[in-house]
Phi, psi and omega in degrees: 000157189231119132347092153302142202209020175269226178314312200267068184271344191251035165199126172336099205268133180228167187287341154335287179315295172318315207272011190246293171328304180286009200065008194263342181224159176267122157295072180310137176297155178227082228264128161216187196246147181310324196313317174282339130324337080005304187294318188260300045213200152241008198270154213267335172284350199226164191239144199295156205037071191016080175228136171307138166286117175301140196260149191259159211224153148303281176284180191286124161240111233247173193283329132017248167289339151344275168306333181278300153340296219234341141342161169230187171253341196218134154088159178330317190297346196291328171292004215315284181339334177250013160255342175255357184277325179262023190244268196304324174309301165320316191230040147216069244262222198329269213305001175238109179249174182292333189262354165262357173112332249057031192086359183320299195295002171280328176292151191289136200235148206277170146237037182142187161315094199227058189269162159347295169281341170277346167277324178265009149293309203287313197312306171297005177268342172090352200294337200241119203252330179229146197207124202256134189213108176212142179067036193220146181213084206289342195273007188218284241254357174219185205262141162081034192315317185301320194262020158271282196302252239314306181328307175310321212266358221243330207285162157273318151221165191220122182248142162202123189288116162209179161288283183278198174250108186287203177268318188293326184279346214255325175284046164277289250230349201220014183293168152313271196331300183301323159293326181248046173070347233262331187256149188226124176309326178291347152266007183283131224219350176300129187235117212258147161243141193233105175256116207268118195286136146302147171256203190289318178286008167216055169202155151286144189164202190196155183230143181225126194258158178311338191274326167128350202270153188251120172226118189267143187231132185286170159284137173231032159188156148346140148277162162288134182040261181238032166273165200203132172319176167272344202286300171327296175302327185264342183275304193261025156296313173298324187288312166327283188318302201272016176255261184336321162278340182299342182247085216200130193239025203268134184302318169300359179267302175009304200274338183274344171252008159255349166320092208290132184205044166232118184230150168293157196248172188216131171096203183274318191245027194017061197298139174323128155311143185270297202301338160281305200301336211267336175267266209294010172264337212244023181046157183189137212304185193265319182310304174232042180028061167258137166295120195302155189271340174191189174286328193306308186287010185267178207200146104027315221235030199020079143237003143188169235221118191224089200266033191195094197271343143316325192268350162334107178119351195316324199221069190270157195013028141095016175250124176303070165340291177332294166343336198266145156249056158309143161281181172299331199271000178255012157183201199284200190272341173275016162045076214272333146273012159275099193072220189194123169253167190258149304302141141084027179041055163284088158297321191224114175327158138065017172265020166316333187286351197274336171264137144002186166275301187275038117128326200270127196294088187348351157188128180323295180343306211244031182277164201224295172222158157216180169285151188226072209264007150238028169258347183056024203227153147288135195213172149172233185253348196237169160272136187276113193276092171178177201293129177262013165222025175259124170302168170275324169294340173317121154228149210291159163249172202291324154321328200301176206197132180098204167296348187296331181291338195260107200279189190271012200233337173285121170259338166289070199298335195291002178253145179290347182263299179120007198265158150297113211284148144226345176233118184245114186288009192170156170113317184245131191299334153255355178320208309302002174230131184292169198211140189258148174222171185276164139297140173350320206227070188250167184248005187223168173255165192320107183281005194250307189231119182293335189268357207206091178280322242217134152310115158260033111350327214269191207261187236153099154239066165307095182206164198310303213260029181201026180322141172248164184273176160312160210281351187189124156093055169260134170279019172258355207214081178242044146217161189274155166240120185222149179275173213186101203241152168295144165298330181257031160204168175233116164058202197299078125051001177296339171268272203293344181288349187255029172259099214271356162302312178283340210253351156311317183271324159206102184295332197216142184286151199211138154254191186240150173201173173262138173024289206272330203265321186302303155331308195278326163249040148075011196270121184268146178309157168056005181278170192262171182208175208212131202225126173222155185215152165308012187236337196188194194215116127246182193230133170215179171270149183240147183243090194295081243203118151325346154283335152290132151252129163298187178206168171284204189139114147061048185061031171191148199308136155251147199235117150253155165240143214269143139254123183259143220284320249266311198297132145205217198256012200236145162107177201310313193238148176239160172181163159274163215254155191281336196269017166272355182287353228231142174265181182256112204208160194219161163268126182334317181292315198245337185093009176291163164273171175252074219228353135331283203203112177226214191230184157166189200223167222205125163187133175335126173110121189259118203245000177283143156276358184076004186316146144230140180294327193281345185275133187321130182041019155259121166258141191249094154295175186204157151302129165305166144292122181297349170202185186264173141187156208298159119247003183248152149324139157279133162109332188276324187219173184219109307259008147189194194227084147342119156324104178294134149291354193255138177324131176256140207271000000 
């Protein structure tokens, strides 16, 4: 890659970009699904196939207890142990034995809360010196866009993977606060490399969708100039890392020098075999490396190595599951050869439920798996998710432990019961039973439970640059606000805003309001308007429409208003973006925003100043609130629950 060392200096410039600039290429979106996140994952709490991430102790914590945390004595999990032993085998290969744990004490263990938003706190907070952003575009695409760029503006370097040049890679030079003065590029000290991305069609790989299924797609040309895949950026980042720690005598280095990181490469720019990642994702014995036929075969006793143990089979007799295309007409209707789904190539979880208690299918029609009772096996169209030789008569004795525990009338083996939950006695931070609470930010106070307005759980960032409204009935903020995304764009618009067919079909950032709402603030269908929250002003066009209605609520009108997610300041079309309105506040389990339903005000006009509350020495004034109110019960929270920095116990 070459420098620009001219105007742009301060981000890696490729030739991707320049033909994006010139008009020469259009960008198809390249659309996957979230699920493999989750799956391998990317997520900061979890190990690939949801095995827990370790948490850090006072005392040691061995592969032991380890295993003891997150095992069960009952139900499928009884197995944990031969999923995380072939997990450390995979990716610490010879160096992970039996007498070391496997390498256990190499993995990195949390110390608190490193979810997203606690992270572009700390960042703006200075805590942070670097920061990797790939396949995301956080200064548009999370909440409370200003106080990411002050986060951006805090760092010492910023890497960012994309096709185009996005708002995160761009927010030096092209942010609001930088248009309007208020920010000086020349003082921004973030020194940003911008590595220019392959899209799907010009690398090998699989999208993996909510049904769970792996559908593999070829490379079907060169990328251009110095775009490069991810597998090519993280392999050979990595080889960098293990260069740089090998002669490293430190202990805490061990896992970047036992780290097995050698695979074939293909071409010219020496992009990975996809299909070797795909084979150590999908195990193998240790001995002679043949690939395991499924997860049922991995073991304990490190012989063998696995790196997704959902995913165990992907690549069963050395064949890219993911790969078949059969047609339909060459087989049945769940198409069993068509991709590969996760686990054991399982279209439907749990469908031991689709037969009776004896075994038989509630409905011919519609039959899917049974008892087979003169095969003495479960059998049917699908693989059958259960004991595949446990009778509908087995019943467990009250000792029993494991799968032994699990009777022939239970289909949830992944439950220590086999039962199907509505009460989950542990796992979830607000359980055990849902519950309805208002948002952080309601036009009402609670109708279900008046003393408890608020999940009280939930995540908390209370700081200047990151104000909340009142908890319900603020007279500065008297309408709901909820986000939204179009059939003609994707997600924050980082893709589809450089399309000129879409941005053709809807061009301008817009909100939707109603009738009634319209009337009462003087607002004409295609007139401009001025939308405020206590983080920000933006300005859009309004689109008067009969799909918002108002509604009652708790004796009085409520008027929403709709935003749709796409707009920002980078691409063919521009607007300002809705997600600087939305604070950062999280549900508890998972780290989502709350990017649904909050408040703001609404006026005729374009009355913004661009104002954000988070950008350095613009203060976004407000009217005060004339009083307070609780959202929490006393005594249920104190008074709410800030992200710990300290190991959590």
């Amino acid at each position: 890659m070459s420098e620009n060392s001219t105007t742009q200096s301060r981000y890696i410039k490729s030739y991707e970009i320049r033909r994006a600039y010139q008009g020469g290429v259009q960008y198809p979106p390249a659309i996957s699904g979230v699920q493999g996140a989750s799956d391998i994952p990317t997520l900061y709490d979890l190990l690939p196939g949801y095995l827990h991430m370790p948490r850090a102790r006072e005392e040691e914590l061995t592969l032991e207890r380890y295993v003891d945390s997150g095992g069960a004595r009952r139900g499928w999990w009884v197995h944990f142990p031969k999923y995380i032993v072939s997990l450390l085998k995979a990716w610490y290969g010879e160096a992970a034995t039996r007498e070391n744990d496997f390498g256990f004490a190499w993995l990195p263990q949390l110390t608190g809360n490193h979810s997203h938003m606690t992270t572009v706190a700390d960042m703006a907070d200075g805590k942070l010196k670097g920061y990797f952003v790939m396949g995301e575009n956080p200064a548009v695409g999370s909440m409370n866009g200003a106080l990411h760029r002050k986060g951006l503006r805090k760092l010492d370097w910023l890497v960012v993977r994309d096709f185009p040049l996005n708002e995160t890679a761009e927010f030096w030079r092209t942010a609001p606060e930088i248009a309007r003065g208020e920010v000086r590029t020349e003082d921004i000290q973030t020194e940003v490399f911008f590595f220019p991305a392959a899209t799907h069609t010009e690398k090998d790989g699989s999208f993996t969708n909510t049904q769970r299924m792996l559908q593999w797609h070829h490379k079907a040309i060169e990328a251009p100039g110095d775009c490069r895949s991810e597998l090519w950026f993280a392999y050979h980042l990595g080889k960098r890392l293990k260069a740089m720690y090998a002669g490293s005598s430190l202990e805490r280095d061990r896992g970047f020098q036992a780290l097995t990181w050698e695979y074939p490469v293909l071409g010219p720019h020496a992009e990975l075999d996809t299909e070797a990642v795909v084979k150590e994702v999908s195990g193998f014995t240790v001995a002679d490396g043949k690939p395991v036929p499924g997860f049922t075969k991995l073991a304990d006793d490190g012989s063998t190595a696995c790196g997704c143990w959902i995913y165990s089979g992907v690549y069963a007799e050395g064949v890219n599951q993911a790969a078949r295309r059969k047609p339909r007409s060459q087989q049945t209707w769940v198409a069993p050869e068509w991709g590969w789904a996760w686990p054991a190539n399982r279209r439907l979880l749990y469908n031991r439920a689709s037969a009776d208690p004896e075994g038989k299918p509630w409905s011919e029609r519609k039959r899917y798996v049974w008892w087979d009772e003169a095969q003495k096996r479960w059998s049917g169209y699908d693989v059958p998710d259960f004991v595949a030789d446990r009778p509908p008569s087995y019943r467990p004795s009250p000792d029993a432990r494991g799968l032994a525990a699990i009777s022939g009338i239970d289909p949830f083996i992944m439950q220590a019961d086999g039962k199907g939950w509505l009460f989950a006695p542990s796992g979830l931070l607000d359980g055990p039973l849902p519950s309805h609470y208002e948002p952080l930010e309601s036009v009402i106070p609670n109708p279900i439970y008046p003393e408890q307005q608020c999940n009280p759980a939930r995540d908390e960032y209370p700081r200047r640059d990151n104000p909340y409204h009142l908890p319900y009935d603020d007279p500065r903020f008297p309408y709901v606000l909820t986000t939204y995304r179009l059939t003609e764009h994707h997600t924050a618009g980082g893709m589809s805003r450089w399309l000129s067919w879409l941005c053709e079909l809807q061009p301008e950032m817009f909100c939707e309001i109603s009738r009634e709402l319209a009337r009462e603030r003087g607002v004409e269908n295609g007139g401009w308007v001025t939308i405020r929250t206590a983080r920000a002003e933006i300005e859009c066009r309004a689109l008067v429409t009969d799909r918002f209605k108002p509604m009652r609520a708790k004796g009085r009108v409520v008027h929403t208003i709709g935003l749709p997610y796409h707009w920002s300041y980078v691409g063919r079309v521009t607007g300002d973006p809705a997600n600087e309105l939305i604070a950062m506040v999280a549900d508890p389990n998972v780290s989502i925003q709350e990017s649904k339903a909050f408040t703001g005000n609404l006026f005729a006009g374009r009355l913004s100043f661009g104002r954000r509350a988070a950008t350095d020495g613009v203060e976004l004034r407000q009217p005060e609130p004339s009083r307070e109110q609780p959202r929490d019960k006393p005594g249920v929270q104190s008074p709410l629950r800030i992200p710990s920095q300290e190991p959590p116990r």
